[in-house]
Short mmCIF file of C-alpha atoms and ligand atoms in Angstrom, two decimals:
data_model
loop_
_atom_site.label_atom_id
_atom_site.label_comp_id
_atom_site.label_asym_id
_atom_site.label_seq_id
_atom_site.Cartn_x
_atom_site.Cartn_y
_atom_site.Cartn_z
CA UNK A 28 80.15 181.46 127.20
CA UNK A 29 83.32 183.14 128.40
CA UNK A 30 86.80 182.10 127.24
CA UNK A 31 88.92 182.21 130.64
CA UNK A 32 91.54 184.59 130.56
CA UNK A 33 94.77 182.26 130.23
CA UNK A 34 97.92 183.65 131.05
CA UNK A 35 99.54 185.55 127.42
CA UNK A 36 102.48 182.53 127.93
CA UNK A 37 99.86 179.48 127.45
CA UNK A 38 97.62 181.71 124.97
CA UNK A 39 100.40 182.73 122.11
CA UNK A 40 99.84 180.22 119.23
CA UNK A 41 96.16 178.89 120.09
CA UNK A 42 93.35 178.78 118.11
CA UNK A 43 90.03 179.40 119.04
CA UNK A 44 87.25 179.01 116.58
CA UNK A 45 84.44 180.61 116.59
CA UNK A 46 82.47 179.14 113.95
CA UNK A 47 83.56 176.87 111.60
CA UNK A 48 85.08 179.77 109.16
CA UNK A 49 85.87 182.11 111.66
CA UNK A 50 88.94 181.38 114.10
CA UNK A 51 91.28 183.42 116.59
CA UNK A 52 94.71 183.61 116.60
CA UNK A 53 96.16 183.85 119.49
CA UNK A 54 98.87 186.62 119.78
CA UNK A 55 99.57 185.79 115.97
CA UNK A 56 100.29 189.62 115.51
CA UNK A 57 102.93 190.07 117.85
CA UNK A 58 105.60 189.10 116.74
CA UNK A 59 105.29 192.29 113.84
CA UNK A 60 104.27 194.33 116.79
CA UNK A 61 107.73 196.62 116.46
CA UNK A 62 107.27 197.31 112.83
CA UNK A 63 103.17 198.04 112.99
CA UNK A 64 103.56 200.29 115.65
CA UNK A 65 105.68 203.20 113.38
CA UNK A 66 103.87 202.32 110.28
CA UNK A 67 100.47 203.56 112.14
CA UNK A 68 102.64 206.35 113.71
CA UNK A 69 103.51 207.37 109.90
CA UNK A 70 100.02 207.15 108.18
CA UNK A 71 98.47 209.10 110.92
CA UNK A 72 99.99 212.12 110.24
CA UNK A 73 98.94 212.13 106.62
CA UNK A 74 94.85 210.86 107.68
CA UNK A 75 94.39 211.52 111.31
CA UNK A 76 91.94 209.70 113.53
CA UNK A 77 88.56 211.57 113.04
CA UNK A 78 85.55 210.61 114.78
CA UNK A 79 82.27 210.16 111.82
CA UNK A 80 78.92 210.07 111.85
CA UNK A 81 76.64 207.35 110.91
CA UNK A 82 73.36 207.56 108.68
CA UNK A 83 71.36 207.88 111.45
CA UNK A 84 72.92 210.67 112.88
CA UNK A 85 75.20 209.37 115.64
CA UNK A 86 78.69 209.99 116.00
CA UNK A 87 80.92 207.31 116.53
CA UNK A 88 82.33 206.69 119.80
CA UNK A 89 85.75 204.92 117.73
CA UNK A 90 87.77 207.61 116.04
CA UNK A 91 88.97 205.92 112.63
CA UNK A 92 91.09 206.48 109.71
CA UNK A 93 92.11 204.03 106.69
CA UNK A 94 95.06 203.39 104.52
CA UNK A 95 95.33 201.19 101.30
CA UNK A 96 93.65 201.86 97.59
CA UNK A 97 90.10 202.26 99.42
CA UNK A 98 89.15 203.19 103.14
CA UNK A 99 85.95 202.71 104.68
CA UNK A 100 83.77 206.01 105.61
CA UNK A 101 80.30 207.10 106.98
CA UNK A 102 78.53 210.26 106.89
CA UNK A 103 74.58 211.46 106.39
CA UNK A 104 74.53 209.73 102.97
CA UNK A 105 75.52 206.31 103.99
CA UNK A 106 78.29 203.62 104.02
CA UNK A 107 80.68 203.30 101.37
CA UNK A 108 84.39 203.07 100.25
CA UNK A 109 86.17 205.57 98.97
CA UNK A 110 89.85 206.33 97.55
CA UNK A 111 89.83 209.66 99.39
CA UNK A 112 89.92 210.64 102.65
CA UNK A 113 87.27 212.87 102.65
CA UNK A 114 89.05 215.07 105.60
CA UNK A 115 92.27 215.74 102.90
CA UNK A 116 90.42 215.50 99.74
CA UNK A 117 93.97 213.26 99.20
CA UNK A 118 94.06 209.60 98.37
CA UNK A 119 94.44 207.50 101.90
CA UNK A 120 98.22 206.50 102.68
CA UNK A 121 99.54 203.63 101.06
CA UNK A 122 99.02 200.29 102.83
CA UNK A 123 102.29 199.29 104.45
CA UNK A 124 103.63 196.54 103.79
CA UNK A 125 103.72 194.62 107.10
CA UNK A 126 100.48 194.82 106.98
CA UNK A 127 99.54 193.30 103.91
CA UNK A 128 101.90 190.40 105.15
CA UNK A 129 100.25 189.72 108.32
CA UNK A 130 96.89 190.10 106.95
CA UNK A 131 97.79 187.53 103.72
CA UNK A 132 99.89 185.03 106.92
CA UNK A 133 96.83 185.52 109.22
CA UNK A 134 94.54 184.73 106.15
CA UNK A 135 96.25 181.60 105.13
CA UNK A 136 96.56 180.46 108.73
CA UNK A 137 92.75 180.19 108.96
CA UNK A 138 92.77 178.38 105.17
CA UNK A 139 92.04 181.33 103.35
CA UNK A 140 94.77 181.23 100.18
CA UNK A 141 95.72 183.79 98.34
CA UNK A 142 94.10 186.92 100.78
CA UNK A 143 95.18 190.44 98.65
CA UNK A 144 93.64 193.40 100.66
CA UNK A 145 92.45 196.74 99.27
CA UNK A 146 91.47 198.40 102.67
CA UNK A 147 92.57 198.68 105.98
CA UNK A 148 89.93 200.70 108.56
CA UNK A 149 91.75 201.47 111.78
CA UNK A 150 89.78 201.69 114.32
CA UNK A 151 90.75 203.90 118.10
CA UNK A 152 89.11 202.87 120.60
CA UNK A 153 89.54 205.01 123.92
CA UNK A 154 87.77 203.97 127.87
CA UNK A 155 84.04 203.56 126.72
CA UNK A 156 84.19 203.55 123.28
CA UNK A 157 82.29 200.97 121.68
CA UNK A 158 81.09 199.06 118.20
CA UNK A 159 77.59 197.85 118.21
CA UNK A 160 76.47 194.86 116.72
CA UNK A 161 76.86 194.82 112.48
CA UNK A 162 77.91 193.08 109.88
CA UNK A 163 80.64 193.81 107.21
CA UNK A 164 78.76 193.71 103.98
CA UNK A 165 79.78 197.20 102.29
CA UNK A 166 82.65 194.97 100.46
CA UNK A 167 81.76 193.83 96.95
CA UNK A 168 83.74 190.47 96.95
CA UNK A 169 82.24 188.58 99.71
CA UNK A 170 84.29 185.59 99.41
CA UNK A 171 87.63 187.32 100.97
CA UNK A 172 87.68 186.95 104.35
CA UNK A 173 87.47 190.01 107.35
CA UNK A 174 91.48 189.62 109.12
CA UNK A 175 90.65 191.89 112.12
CA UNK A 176 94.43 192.81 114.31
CA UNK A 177 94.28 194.07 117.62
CA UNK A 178 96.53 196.16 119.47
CA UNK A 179 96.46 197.86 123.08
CA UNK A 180 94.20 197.34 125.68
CA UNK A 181 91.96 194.08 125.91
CA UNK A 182 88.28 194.40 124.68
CA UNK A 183 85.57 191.98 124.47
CA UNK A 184 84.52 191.12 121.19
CA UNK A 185 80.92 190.06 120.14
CA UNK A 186 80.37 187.58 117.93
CA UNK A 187 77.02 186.69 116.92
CA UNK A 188 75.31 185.10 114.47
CA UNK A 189 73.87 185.77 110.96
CA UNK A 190 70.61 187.55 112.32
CA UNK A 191 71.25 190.66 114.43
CA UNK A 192 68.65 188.67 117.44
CA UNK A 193 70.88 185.55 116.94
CA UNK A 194 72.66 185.05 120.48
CA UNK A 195 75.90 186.40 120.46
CA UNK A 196 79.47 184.78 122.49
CA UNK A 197 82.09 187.12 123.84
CA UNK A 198 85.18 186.46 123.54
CA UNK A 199 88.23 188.68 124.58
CA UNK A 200 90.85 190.15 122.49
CA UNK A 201 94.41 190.59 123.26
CA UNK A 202 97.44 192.54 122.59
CA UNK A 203 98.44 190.80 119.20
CA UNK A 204 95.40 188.74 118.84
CA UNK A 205 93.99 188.66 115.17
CA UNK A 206 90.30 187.39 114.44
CA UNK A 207 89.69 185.88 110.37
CA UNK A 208 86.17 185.61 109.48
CA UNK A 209 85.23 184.17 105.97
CA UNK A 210 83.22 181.80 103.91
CA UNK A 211 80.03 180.93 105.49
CA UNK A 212 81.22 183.22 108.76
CA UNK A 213 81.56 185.93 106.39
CA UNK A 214 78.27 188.01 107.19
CA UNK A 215 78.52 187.09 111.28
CA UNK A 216 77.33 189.99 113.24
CA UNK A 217 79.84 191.27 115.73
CA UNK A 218 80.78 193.98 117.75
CA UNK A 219 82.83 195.52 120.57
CA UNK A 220 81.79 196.11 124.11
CA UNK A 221 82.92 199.36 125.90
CA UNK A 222 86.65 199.48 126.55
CA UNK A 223 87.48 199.05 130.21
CA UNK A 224 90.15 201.37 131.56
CA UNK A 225 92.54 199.05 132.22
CA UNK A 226 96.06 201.15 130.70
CA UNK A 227 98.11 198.68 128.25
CA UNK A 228 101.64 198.45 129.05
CA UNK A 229 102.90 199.71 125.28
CA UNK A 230 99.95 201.51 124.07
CA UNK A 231 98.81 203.27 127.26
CA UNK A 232 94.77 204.00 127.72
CA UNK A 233 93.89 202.92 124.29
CA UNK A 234 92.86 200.23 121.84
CA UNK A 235 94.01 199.84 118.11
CA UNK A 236 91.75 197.46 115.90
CA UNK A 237 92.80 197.53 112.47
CA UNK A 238 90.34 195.44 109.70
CA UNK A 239 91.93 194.40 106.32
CA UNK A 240 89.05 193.68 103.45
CA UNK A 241 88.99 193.43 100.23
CA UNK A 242 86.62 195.43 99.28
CA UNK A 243 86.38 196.64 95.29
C1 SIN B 309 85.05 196.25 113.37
O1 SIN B 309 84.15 195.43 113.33
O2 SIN B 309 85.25 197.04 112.45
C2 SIN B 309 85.95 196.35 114.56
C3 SIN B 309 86.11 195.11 115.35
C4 SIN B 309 87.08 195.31 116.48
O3 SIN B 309 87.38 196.46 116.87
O4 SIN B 309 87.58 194.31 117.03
FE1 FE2 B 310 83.08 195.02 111.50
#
């Protein structure tokens, strides 16, 4: 199934669900575009975008970095959260606000009360980088939603089902866009396909996906 690329004027303010706890919001980001954009400017100089490596061995073709109490990292050992970038040896930089906001707005929105993240993972996705199929489960309180932003160029997002072989839709992701997953869409598998060069009009030849969890 393929969601037909509307034009952004008829698009702002839909919904499109993709499961019955899991919905799109249509350009619900945007209109905190202006104050995002220098809040990710800021934390970046304190916890760069760093490329990691997973379990198996692989480095990641998304460069990532975190702010909030806890921030999401990979290496040899494994998965896990941690309250230090392990690049500084510092504690990640504080969430911002705005983002808290639009994560607790976008939350609510898809009838999730109440939504108090403790992590943010931004993810950079340059042409041809990529996130292959997976599931959030490294978070210990399953019952808070995944509020997933997006920012930049347009990818295609994969969203599949609670086995990795289940089937999975693509659906694309806008500018603004922001994707809640929750309840019994919580462990959906989902992914990213490879970013087409197609240069965004603000961001330039990138994509910004940041995730807000709670995750201790
Ligand atoms: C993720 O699953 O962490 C990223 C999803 C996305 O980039 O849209
Ligand atoms: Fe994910």
């Amino acid at each position: 199934m393929k969601t037909p690329d509307l034009f952004e004027h008829e698009r702002i303010g839909q919904r499109e669900f993709l499961g019955p706890q899991a919905v799109v919001l249509r350009g619900f980001a945007l209109p905190r575009v202006e104050a995002l954009l220098p809040a990710l400017a800021l934390l970046q100089t304190a916890s760069p975008f760093r490329h990691m490596v997973t379990p198996g061995g692989f480095t990641m073709s998304v460069a990532l970095t975190n702010c909030g109490p806890l921030g999401w990292t990979t290496d040899r050992r494994g998965y896990r959260y941690s309250p230090l970038d392990p690049d500084t040896g510092q504690p990640w930089p504080a969430m911002p606000e705005v983002f808290a906001v639009l994560a607790r707005e976008a939350a609510a929105a898809a009838g999730f009360d109440d939504f108090q993240p403790d992590a943010c993972l931004i993810n950079r996705y340059l042409p041809g980088a990529r996130m292959s199929l997976h599931q959030d489960r490294n978070e210990r309180d399953l019952g808070a939603p995944v509020v997933s932003v997006s920012l930049g160029m347009t990818a295609t997002f994969l969203f599949g089902g609670l086995a990795r072989a289940d089937k999975a839709i693509r659906i694309p992701l806008y500018h603004g866009d922001v994707v809640v997953w929750g309840g019994v869409d919580r462990l959906r598998f989902h992914g990213v396909l490879p970013l087409k060069d197609d240069p965004h009009p603000v961001l330039g030849r990138q994509r910004i996906n940041f995730t807000l969890r709670k995750a201790g």
